PDB file of C-alpha atoms in Angstrom:
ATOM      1  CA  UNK A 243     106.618 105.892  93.209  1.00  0.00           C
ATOM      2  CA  UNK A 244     108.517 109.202  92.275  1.00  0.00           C
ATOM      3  CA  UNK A 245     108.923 112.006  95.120  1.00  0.00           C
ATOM      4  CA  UNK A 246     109.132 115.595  94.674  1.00  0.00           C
ATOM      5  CA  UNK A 247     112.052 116.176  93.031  1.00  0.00           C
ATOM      6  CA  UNK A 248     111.461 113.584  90.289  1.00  0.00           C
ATOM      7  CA  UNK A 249     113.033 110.912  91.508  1.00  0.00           C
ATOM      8  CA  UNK A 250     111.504 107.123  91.021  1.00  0.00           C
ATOM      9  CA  UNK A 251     112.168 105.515  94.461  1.00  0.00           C
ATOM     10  CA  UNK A 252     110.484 102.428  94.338  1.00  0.00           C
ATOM     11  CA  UNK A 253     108.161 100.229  91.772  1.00  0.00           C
ATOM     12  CA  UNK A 254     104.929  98.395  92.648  1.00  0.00           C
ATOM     13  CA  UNK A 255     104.380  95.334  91.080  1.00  0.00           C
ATOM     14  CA  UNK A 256     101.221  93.477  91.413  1.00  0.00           C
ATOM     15  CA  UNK A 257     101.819  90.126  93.459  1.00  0.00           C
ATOM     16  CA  UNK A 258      98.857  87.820  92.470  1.00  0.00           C
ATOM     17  CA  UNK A 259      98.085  88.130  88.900  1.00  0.00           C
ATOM     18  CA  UNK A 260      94.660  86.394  87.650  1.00  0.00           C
ATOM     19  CA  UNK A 261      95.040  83.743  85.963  1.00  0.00           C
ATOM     20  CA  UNK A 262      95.575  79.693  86.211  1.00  0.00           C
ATOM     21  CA  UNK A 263      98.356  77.671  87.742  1.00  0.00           C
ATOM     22  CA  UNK A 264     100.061  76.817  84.616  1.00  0.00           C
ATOM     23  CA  UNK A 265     100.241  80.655  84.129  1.00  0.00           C
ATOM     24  CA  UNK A 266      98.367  80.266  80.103  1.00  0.00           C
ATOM     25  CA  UNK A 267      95.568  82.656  80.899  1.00  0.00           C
ATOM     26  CA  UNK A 268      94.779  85.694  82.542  1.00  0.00           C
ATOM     27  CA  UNK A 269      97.582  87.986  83.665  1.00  0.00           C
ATOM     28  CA  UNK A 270     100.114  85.098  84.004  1.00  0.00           C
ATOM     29  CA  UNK A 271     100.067  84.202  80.501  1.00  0.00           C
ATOM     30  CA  UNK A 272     101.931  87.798  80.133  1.00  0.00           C
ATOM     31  CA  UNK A 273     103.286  89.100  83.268  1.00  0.00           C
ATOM     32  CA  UNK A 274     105.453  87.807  86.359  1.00  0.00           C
ATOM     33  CA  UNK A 275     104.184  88.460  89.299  1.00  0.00           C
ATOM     34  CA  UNK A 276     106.012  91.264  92.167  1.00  0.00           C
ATOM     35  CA  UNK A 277     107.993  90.114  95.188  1.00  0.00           C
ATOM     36  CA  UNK A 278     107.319  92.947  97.939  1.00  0.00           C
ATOM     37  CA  UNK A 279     104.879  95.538  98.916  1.00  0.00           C
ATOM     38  CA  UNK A 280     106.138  98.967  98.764  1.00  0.00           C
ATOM     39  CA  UNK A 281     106.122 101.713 101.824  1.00  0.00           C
ATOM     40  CA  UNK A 282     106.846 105.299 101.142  1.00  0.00           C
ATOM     41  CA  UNK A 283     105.693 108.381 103.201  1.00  0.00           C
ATOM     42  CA  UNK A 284     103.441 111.098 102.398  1.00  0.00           C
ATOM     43  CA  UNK A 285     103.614 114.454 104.482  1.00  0.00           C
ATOM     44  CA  UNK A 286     104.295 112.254 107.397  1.00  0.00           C
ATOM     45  CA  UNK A 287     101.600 109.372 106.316  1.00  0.00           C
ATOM     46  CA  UNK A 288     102.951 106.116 105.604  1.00  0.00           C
ATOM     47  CA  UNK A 289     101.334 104.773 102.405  1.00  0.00           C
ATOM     48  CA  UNK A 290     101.177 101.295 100.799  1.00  0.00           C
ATOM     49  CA  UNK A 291     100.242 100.424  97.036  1.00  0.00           C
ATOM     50  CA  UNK A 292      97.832  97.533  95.800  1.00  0.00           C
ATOM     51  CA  UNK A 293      96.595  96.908  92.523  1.00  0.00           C
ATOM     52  CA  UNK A 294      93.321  95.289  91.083  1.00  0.00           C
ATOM     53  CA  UNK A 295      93.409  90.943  91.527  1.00  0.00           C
ATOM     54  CA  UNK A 296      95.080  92.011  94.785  1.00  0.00           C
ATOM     55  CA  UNK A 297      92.466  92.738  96.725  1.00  0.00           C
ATOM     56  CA  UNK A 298      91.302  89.166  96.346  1.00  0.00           C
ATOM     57  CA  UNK A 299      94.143  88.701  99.691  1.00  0.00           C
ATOM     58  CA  UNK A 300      93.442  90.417 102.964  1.00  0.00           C
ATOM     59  CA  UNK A 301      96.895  89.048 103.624  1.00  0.00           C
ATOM     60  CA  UNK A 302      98.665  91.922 101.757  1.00  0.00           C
ATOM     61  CA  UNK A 303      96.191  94.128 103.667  1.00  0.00           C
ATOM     62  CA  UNK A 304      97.727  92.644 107.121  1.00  0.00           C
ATOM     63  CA  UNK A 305     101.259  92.909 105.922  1.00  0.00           C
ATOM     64  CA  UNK A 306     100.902  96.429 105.295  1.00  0.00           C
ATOM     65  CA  UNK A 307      99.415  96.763 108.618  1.00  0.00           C
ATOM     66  CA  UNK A 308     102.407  95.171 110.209  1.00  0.00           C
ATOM     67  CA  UNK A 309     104.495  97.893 108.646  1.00  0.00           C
ATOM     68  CA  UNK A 310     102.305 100.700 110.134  1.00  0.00           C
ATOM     69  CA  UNK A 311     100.900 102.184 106.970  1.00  0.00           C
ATOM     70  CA  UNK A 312      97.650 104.440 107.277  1.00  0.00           C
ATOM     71  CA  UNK A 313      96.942 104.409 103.508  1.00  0.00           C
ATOM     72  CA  UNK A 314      96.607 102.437 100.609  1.00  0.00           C
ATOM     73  CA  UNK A 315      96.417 103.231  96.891  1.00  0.00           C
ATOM     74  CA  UNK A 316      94.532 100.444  95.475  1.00  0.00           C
ATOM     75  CA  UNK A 317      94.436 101.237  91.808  1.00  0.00           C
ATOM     76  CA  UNK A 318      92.043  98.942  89.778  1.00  0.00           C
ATOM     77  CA  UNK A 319      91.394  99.053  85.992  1.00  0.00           C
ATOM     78  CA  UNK A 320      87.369  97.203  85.935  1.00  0.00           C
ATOM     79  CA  UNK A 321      86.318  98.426  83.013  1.00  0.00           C
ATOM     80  CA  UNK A 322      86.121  98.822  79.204  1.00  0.00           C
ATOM     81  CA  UNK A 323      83.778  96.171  79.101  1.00  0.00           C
ATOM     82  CA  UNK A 324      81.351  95.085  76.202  1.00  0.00           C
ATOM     83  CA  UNK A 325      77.960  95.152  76.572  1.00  0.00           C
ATOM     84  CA  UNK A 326      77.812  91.574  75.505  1.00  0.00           C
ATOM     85  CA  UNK A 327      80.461  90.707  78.531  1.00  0.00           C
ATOM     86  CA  UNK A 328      78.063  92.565  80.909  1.00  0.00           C
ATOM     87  CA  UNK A 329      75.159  90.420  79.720  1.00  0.00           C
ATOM     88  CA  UNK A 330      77.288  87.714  80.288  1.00  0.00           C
ATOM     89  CA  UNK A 331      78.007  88.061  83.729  1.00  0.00           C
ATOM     90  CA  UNK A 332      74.961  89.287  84.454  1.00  0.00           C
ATOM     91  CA  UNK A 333      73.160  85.809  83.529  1.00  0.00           C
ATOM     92  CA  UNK A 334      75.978  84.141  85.727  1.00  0.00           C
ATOM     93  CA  UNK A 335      75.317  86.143  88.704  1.00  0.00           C
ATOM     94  CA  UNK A 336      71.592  85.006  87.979  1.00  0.00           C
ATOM     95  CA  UNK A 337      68.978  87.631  87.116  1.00  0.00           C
ATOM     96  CA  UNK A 338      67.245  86.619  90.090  1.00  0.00           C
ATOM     97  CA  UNK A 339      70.046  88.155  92.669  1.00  0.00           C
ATOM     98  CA  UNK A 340      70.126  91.052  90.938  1.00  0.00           C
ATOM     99  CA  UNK A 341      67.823  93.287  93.125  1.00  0.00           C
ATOM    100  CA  UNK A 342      69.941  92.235  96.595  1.00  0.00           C
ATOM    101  CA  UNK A 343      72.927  93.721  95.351  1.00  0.00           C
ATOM    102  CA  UNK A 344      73.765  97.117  94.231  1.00  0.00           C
ATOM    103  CA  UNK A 345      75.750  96.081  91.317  1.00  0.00           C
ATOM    104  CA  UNK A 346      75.445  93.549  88.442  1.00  0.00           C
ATOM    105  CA  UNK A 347      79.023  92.270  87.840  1.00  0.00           C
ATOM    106  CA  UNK A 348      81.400  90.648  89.842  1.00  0.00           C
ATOM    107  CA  UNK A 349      83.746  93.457  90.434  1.00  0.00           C
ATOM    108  CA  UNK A 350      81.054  95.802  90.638  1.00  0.00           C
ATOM    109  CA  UNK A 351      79.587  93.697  93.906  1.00  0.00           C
ATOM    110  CA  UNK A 352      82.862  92.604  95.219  1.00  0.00           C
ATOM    111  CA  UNK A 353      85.521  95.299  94.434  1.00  0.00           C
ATOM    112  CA  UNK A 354      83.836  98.097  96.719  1.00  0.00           C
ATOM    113  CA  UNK A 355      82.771  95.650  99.345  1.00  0.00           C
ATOM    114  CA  UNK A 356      85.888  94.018 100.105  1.00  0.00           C
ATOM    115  CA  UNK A 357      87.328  97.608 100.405  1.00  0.00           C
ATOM    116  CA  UNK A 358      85.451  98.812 102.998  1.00  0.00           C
ATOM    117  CA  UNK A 359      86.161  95.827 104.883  1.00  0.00           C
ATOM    118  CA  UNK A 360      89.847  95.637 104.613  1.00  0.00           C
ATOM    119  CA  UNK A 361      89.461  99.530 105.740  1.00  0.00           C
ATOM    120  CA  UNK A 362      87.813  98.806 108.820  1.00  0.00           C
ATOM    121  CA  UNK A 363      89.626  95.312 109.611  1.00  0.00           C
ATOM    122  CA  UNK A 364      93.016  97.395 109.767  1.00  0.00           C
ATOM    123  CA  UNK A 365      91.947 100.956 110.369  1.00  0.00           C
ATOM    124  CA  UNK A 366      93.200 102.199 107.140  1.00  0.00           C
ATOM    125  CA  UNK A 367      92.034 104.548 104.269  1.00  0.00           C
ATOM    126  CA  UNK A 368      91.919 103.702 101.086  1.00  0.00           C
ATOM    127  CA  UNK A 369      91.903 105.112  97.767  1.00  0.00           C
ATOM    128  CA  UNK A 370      90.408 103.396  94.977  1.00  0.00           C
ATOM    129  CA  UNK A 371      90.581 104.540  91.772  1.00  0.00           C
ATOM    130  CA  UNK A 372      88.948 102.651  88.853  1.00  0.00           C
ATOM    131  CA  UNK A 373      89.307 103.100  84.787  1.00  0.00           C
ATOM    132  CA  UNK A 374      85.879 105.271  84.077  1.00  0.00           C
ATOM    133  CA  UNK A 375      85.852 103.448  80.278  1.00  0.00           C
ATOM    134  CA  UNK A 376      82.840 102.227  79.665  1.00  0.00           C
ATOM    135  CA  UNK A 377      81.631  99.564  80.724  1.00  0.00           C
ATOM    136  CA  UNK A 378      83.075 100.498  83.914  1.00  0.00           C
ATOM    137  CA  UNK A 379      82.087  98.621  87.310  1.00  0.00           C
ATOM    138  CA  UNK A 380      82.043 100.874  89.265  1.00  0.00           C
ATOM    139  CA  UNK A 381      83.218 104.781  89.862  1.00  0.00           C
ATOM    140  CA  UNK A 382      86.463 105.654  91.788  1.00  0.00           C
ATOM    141  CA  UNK A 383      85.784 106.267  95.365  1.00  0.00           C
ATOM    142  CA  UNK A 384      87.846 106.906  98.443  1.00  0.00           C
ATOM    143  CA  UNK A 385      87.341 104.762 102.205  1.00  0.00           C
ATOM    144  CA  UNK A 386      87.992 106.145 105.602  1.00  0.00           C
ATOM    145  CA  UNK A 387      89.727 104.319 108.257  1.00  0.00           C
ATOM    146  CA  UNK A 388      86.479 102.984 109.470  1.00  0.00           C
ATOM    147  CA  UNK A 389      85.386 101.737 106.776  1.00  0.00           C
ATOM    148  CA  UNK A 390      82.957 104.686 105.591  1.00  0.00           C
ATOM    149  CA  UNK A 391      83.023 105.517 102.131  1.00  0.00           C
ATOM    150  CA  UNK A 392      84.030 109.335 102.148  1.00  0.00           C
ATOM    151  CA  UNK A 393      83.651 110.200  98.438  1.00  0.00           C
ATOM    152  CA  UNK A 394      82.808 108.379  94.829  1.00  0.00           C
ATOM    153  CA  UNK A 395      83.019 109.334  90.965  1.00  0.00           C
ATOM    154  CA  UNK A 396      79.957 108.686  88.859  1.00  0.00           C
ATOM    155  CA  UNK A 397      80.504 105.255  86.810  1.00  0.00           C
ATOM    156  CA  UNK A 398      81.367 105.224  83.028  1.00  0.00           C
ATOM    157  CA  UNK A 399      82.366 109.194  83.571  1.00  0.00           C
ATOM    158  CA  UNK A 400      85.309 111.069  84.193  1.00  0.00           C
ATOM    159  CA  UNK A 401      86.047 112.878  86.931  1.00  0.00           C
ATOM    160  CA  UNK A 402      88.658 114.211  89.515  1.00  0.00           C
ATOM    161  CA  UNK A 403      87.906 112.967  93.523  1.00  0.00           C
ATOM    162  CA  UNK A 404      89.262 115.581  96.011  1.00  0.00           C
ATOM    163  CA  UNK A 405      89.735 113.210  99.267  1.00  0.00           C
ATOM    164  CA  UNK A 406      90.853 114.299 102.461  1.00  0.00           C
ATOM    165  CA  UNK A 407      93.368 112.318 105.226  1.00  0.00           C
ATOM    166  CA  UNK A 408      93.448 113.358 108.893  1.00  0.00           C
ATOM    167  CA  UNK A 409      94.889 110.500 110.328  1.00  0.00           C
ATOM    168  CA  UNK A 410      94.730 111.794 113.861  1.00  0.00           C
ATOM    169  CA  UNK A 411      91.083 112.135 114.036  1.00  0.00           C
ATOM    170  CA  UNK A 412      89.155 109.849 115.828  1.00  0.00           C
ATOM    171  CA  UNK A 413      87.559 107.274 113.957  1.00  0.00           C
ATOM    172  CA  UNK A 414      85.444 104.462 115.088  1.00  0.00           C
ATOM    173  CA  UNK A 415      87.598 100.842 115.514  1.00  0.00           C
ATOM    174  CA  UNK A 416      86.034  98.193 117.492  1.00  0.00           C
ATOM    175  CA  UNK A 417      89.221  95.885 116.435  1.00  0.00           C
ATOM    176  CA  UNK A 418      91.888  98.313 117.897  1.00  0.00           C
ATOM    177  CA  UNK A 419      91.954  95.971 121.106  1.00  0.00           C
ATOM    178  CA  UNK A 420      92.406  92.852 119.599  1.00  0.00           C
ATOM    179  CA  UNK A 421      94.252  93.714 116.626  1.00  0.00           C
ATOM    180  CA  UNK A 422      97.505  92.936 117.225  1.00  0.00           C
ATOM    181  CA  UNK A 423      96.851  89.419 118.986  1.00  0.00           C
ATOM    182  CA  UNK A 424      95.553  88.438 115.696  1.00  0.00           C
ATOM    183  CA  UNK A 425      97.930  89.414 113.595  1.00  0.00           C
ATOM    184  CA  UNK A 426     100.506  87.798 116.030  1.00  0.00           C
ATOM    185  CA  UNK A 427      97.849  84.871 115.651  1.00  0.00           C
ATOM    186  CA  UNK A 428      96.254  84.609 119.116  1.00  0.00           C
ATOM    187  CA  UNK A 429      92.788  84.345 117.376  1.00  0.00           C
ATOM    188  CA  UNK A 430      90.556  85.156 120.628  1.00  0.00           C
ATOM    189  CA  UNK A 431      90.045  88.026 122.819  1.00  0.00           C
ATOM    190  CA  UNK A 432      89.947  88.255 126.500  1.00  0.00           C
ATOM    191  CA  UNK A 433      91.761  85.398 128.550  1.00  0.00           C
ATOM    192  CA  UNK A 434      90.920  81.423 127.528  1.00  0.00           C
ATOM    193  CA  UNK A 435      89.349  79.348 130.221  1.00  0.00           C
ATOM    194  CA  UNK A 436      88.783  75.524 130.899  1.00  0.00           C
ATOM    195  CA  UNK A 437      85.110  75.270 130.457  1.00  0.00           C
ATOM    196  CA  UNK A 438      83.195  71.745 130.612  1.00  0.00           C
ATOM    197  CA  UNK A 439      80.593  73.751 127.619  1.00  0.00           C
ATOM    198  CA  UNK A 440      83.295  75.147 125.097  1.00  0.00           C
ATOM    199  CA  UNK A 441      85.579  71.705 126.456  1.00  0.00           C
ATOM    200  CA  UNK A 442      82.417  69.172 125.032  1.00  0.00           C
ATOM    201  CA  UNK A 443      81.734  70.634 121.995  1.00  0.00           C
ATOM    202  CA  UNK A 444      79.305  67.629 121.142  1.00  0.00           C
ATOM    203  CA  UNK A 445      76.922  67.653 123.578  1.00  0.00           C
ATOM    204  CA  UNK A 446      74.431  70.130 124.923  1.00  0.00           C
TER     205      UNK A 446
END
């Protein structure tokens, strides 16, 4: 992260890299993995950074929510894939799935999705820019803090996204209530009750 005047005042480095546990493939067969999340301000907006394999964890979402930040800059890099390597995960996915979701890779289906719900689970916007080398999976695009995507970049093209951040307008969050208590790990809402039903969980 480097402010305005120039000056680097903290480093992001990703904490789960892809790969396997004895760290030969993937990311871990190069790379060490980061120790902390980062929190800098904005204009007054406390921001977090993510990248890529990260977004597999809602956990670093959560821990950025326990240090009050209101946006995230998720930077990804799917893309520059063959057309071979498409074809390829395309026949994994199965050909048959293909028309129920609005991708045909992996990051292409999972990538945007989980984004939008990590944006509405903790009420925070998100940018998420991706690589627009072809093949990309999908085309940067930017989430409001309920979860409604607010902006997106044509895939395999480049382009600039212009988002706006107004984090005091009022944005739908069914969770606000609750949120907390979760994250403190009371995983109800309301007040518990002794009840012979919820109490006999086997029987009718």
């Amino acid at each position: 992260m480097i402010d305005a005047a120039g000056d680097i005042v903290d480093r992001y480095d990703k904490r789960f890299c892809a790969g396997d546990p004895q760290e030969l493939a993937g990311d871990l067969a190069h790379y060490t993995p980061g120790d902390h999340s980062s929190v800098f301000t904005i204009n007054g907006v406390r921001c977090g950074a993510l990248i890529c394999y990260d977004y597999r964890y809602p956990e670093l979402y959560r821990e950025y929510k326990k240090h009050d930040v209101q946006l995230i800059f998720h930077s990804y890099r799917a893309a520059h894939m063959t057309s071979d390597r498409v074809a390829e995960i395309r026949a994994a996915l199965g050909e048959g799935l293909q028309r129920f979701n609005h991708a045909s890779t992996y990051p292409g289906i999972t990538m945007p999705a989980m984004m939008i719900a990590e944006a509405a689970a903790n009420h925070v916007w998100i940018s998420c820019p991706n690589s627009s080398a072809r093949e990309s999976c999908w085309g940067s695009f930017f989430i409001r803090a309920d979860g409604v995507t607010s902006g997106r970049l044509p895939r395999n093209r480049t382009g600039v996204l212009i988002s706006t951040v107004d984090t005091e307008v009022a944005l739908y969050d069914s969770t606000a209530a609750w949120r907390a208590r979760a994250m403190a790990g009371d995983l109800h809402s309301g007040t518990l009750v002794h009840d012979a039903c919820s109490e006999q969980r086997t029987q009718l």
